XYZ file of C-alpha atoms in Angstrom:
220
model
C -0.107 19.495 0.738
C 1.945 22.184 -0.887
C 4.952 20.471 0.634
C 4.034 17.670 3.010
C 6.971 15.348 3.552
C 5.792 11.774 3.656
C 6.973 9.776 6.663
C 6.385 6.191 7.655
C 6.473 4.681 11.114
C 9.554 2.586 10.426
C 11.423 5.627 9.086
C 11.122 7.202 12.531
C 12.536 4.280 14.498
C 16.144 3.413 15.220
C 17.351 -0.068 14.138
C 17.069 -1.442 17.692
C 13.472 -0.214 17.936
C 12.621 -1.664 14.519
C 13.969 -5.028 15.691
C 11.872 -4.794 18.860
C 8.699 -4.068 16.910
C 9.394 -6.938 14.528
C 10.013 -9.304 17.456
C 6.405 -8.733 18.576
C 4.960 -9.038 15.066
C 3.474 -11.959 13.164
C 4.235 -11.630 9.455
C 1.641 -12.818 6.958
C 1.877 -12.806 3.163
C -0.972 -11.959 0.793
C -1.513 -12.385 -2.926
C -2.487 -9.510 -5.194
C -6.099 -8.446 -4.439
C -6.368 -10.769 -1.454
C -8.510 -9.366 1.354
C -6.488 -8.723 4.514
C -9.525 -7.851 6.595
C -13.130 -6.874 6.004
C -15.043 -3.893 7.332
C -16.593 -4.935 10.649
C -13.878 -7.458 11.555
C -12.992 -7.334 15.246
C -9.384 -8.479 14.990
C -7.723 -5.870 17.178
C -4.160 -5.669 15.982
C -1.789 -3.140 14.477
C -0.629 -3.745 10.918
C 2.688 -2.535 9.495
C 3.234 -3.004 5.770
C 6.472 -4.922 5.203
C 6.199 -5.427 1.437
C 3.871 -4.372 -1.361
C 0.891 -2.098 -0.748
C -2.337 -2.154 1.257
C -5.407 -0.419 -0.142
C -8.026 0.795 2.347
C -11.487 0.786 0.779
C -14.916 2.079 1.780
C -18.113 0.546 0.414
C -20.336 3.399 -0.752
C -24.051 3.341 -1.393
C -24.826 1.357 -4.485
C -21.982 -1.077 -3.861
C -19.177 1.071 -5.272
C -15.806 0.706 -3.561
C -14.017 3.989 -2.885
C -10.272 4.072 -2.351
C -9.432 6.051 0.788
C -5.728 5.403 1.186
C -2.779 3.417 -0.107
C -0.297 2.228 2.536
C 3.304 1.606 1.515
C 6.133 -0.351 3.192
C 6.755 1.040 6.661
C 3.218 2.425 7.039
C 1.044 1.392 9.991
C -2.685 1.127 10.501
C -5.149 -0.110 13.117
C -3.426 1.260 16.224
C -6.616 2.941 17.480
C -8.365 -0.447 17.477
C -5.548 -2.036 19.443
C -5.916 0.690 22.083
C -9.653 1.349 22.214
C -11.243 -1.771 20.762
C -14.062 -1.816 18.247
C -14.294 -3.140 14.698
C -12.573 -2.370 11.402
C -14.048 0.619 9.585
C -12.624 -0.264 6.135
C -11.774 -3.217 3.975
C -8.032 -3.758 3.491
C -6.828 -5.382 0.270
C -3.325 -6.330 -0.855
C -1.960 -4.693 -3.994
C 0.710 -6.888 -5.532
C 2.606 -9.470 -3.518
C 2.233 -8.046 -0.037
C 3.439 -8.849 3.471
C 2.067 -7.313 6.656
C 3.483 -7.489 10.167
C 0.526 -7.932 12.532
C 1.016 -6.928 16.172
C -1.716 -8.219 18.531
C -3.257 -5.682 20.901
C -1.575 -7.093 24.017
C 1.846 -7.049 22.358
C 1.236 -3.522 21.068
C 0.528 -2.263 24.574
C 3.798 -3.801 25.726
C 5.652 -1.910 22.994
C 4.177 1.354 24.245
C 6.303 1.285 27.380
C 9.150 2.456 25.138
C 9.047 6.285 24.762
C 10.692 6.321 21.327
C 8.053 3.977 19.928
C 5.235 6.031 21.470
C 6.780 9.175 19.962
C 6.917 7.568 16.497
C 3.259 6.505 16.594
C 2.251 9.942 17.886
C 4.226 11.675 15.128
C 2.527 9.601 12.430
C -0.936 10.197 13.922
C -0.304 13.944 14.140
C 0.986 14.048 10.568
C -2.085 12.205 9.286
C -4.359 14.634 11.106
C -2.521 17.552 9.512
C -2.931 15.973 6.080
C -6.649 15.334 6.680
C -7.219 18.964 7.720
C -5.243 20.193 4.722
C -7.272 18.033 2.343
C -10.548 19.193 3.873
C -9.482 22.794 3.408
C -8.424 22.047 -0.182
C -11.853 20.541 -0.914
C -13.449 23.857 0.039
C -10.999 26.244 -1.585
C -9.175 24.685 -4.552
C -10.416 23.622 -7.992
C -10.292 19.934 -8.806
C -7.266 20.172 -11.122
C -5.141 21.721 -8.351
C -6.241 19.064 -5.849
C -5.335 16.412 -8.401
C -1.922 17.991 -9.023
C -1.197 17.989 -5.278
C -2.163 14.336 -5.038
C 0.094 13.478 -7.979
C 2.970 15.259 -6.251
C 2.392 13.079 -3.194
C 2.297 9.902 -5.261
C 5.317 10.908 -7.318
C 7.410 11.616 -4.222
C 6.514 8.179 -2.867
C 7.384 6.508 -6.180
C 10.890 5.243 -7.002
C 10.766 6.851 -10.452
C 8.739 9.226 -12.624
C 6.116 6.565 -13.364
C 3.170 6.590 -10.935
C 0.984 3.480 -10.975
C -2.682 4.456 -10.611
C -6.195 4.048 -11.957
C -8.348 7.026 -12.844
C -11.166 5.816 -10.596
C -8.709 5.656 -7.686
C -7.544 9.214 -8.348
C -11.187 10.308 -8.462
C -11.867 8.673 -5.078
C -8.787 10.202 -3.475
C -9.607 13.708 -4.716
C -13.334 13.427 -3.991
C -14.595 14.024 -7.534
C -16.440 12.074 -10.207
C -14.517 10.217 -12.892
C -15.843 12.742 -15.435
C -14.409 15.652 -13.448
C -11.183 13.730 -12.928
C -10.820 13.195 -16.683
C -11.285 16.937 -17.321
C -8.647 17.771 -14.698
C -6.212 15.286 -16.222
C -6.774 16.763 -19.659
C -5.933 20.215 -18.325
C -2.714 18.989 -16.667
C -1.707 17.199 -19.864
C -2.385 20.325 -21.909
C -0.130 22.267 -19.530
C 2.615 19.706 -20.186
C 2.722 18.658 -16.523
C 1.835 14.972 -16.832
C 1.630 12.188 -19.392
C -0.924 9.394 -19.181
C -0.498 5.724 -19.976
C -2.173 2.411 -19.286
C -2.764 2.225 -15.522
C -0.107 4.857 -14.856
C 0.885 8.508 -15.096
C 4.276 10.070 -15.690
C 5.333 13.164 -13.763
C 8.670 14.140 -15.252
C 9.084 17.644 -13.833
C 8.237 17.500 -10.124
C 9.548 21.031 -9.493
C 7.479 22.393 -12.384
C 4.312 20.726 -11.090
C 5.004 22.014 -7.573
C 5.457 25.571 -8.914
C 2.219 25.273 -10.889
C 0.381 24.240 -7.707
C 1.997 26.972 -5.589
C 0.933 29.712 -8.008
C -2.687 28.565 -7.929
C -2.752 28.163 -4.164
C -1.562 31.764 -3.858
C -4.416 33.124 -6.028
């Protein structure tokens, strides 16, 4: 993720296509930390985040919940289930006051007669695959502090300001390290003057500086 531009499904659609998608959707609101669906649920529908955030969680051995992804407004999930069937692989939980547009499988298939909508879903799926391959490669080749810095760049670019809301255990899950290793990586980034830490948040003031720091270490 040296420079992966974040896109959402709704960013890729024209206003008329957005209106069409919303016409097929059923909007539901969720309170902070309310479960949207559990792992194993067989509700086969596509979700598009309309407000707030959706956290996708995996239950690890020992009962620990690992954060796998945070979906922001405009992001979609569950389209593979709507096409191929099956059950949910992760728990989805609302973060803050959240609204999700749910599109039932039958309605989703009707939307796919429109080439522009198919192209948007395909673009998002391809982008996510590219990100997954990049992260897998990073896990094998980059030290933990560089992987953390790349993740913080992602989060900062998706944030409206320099303050990035996060928990250290979430950052550890997303970078695939222990909380002890995560703390050491954070300490190094703070010592380099790249980030500041606060209660349940980080501050990345110099995005360009952090990006340069990452680029130099990726080139080594």
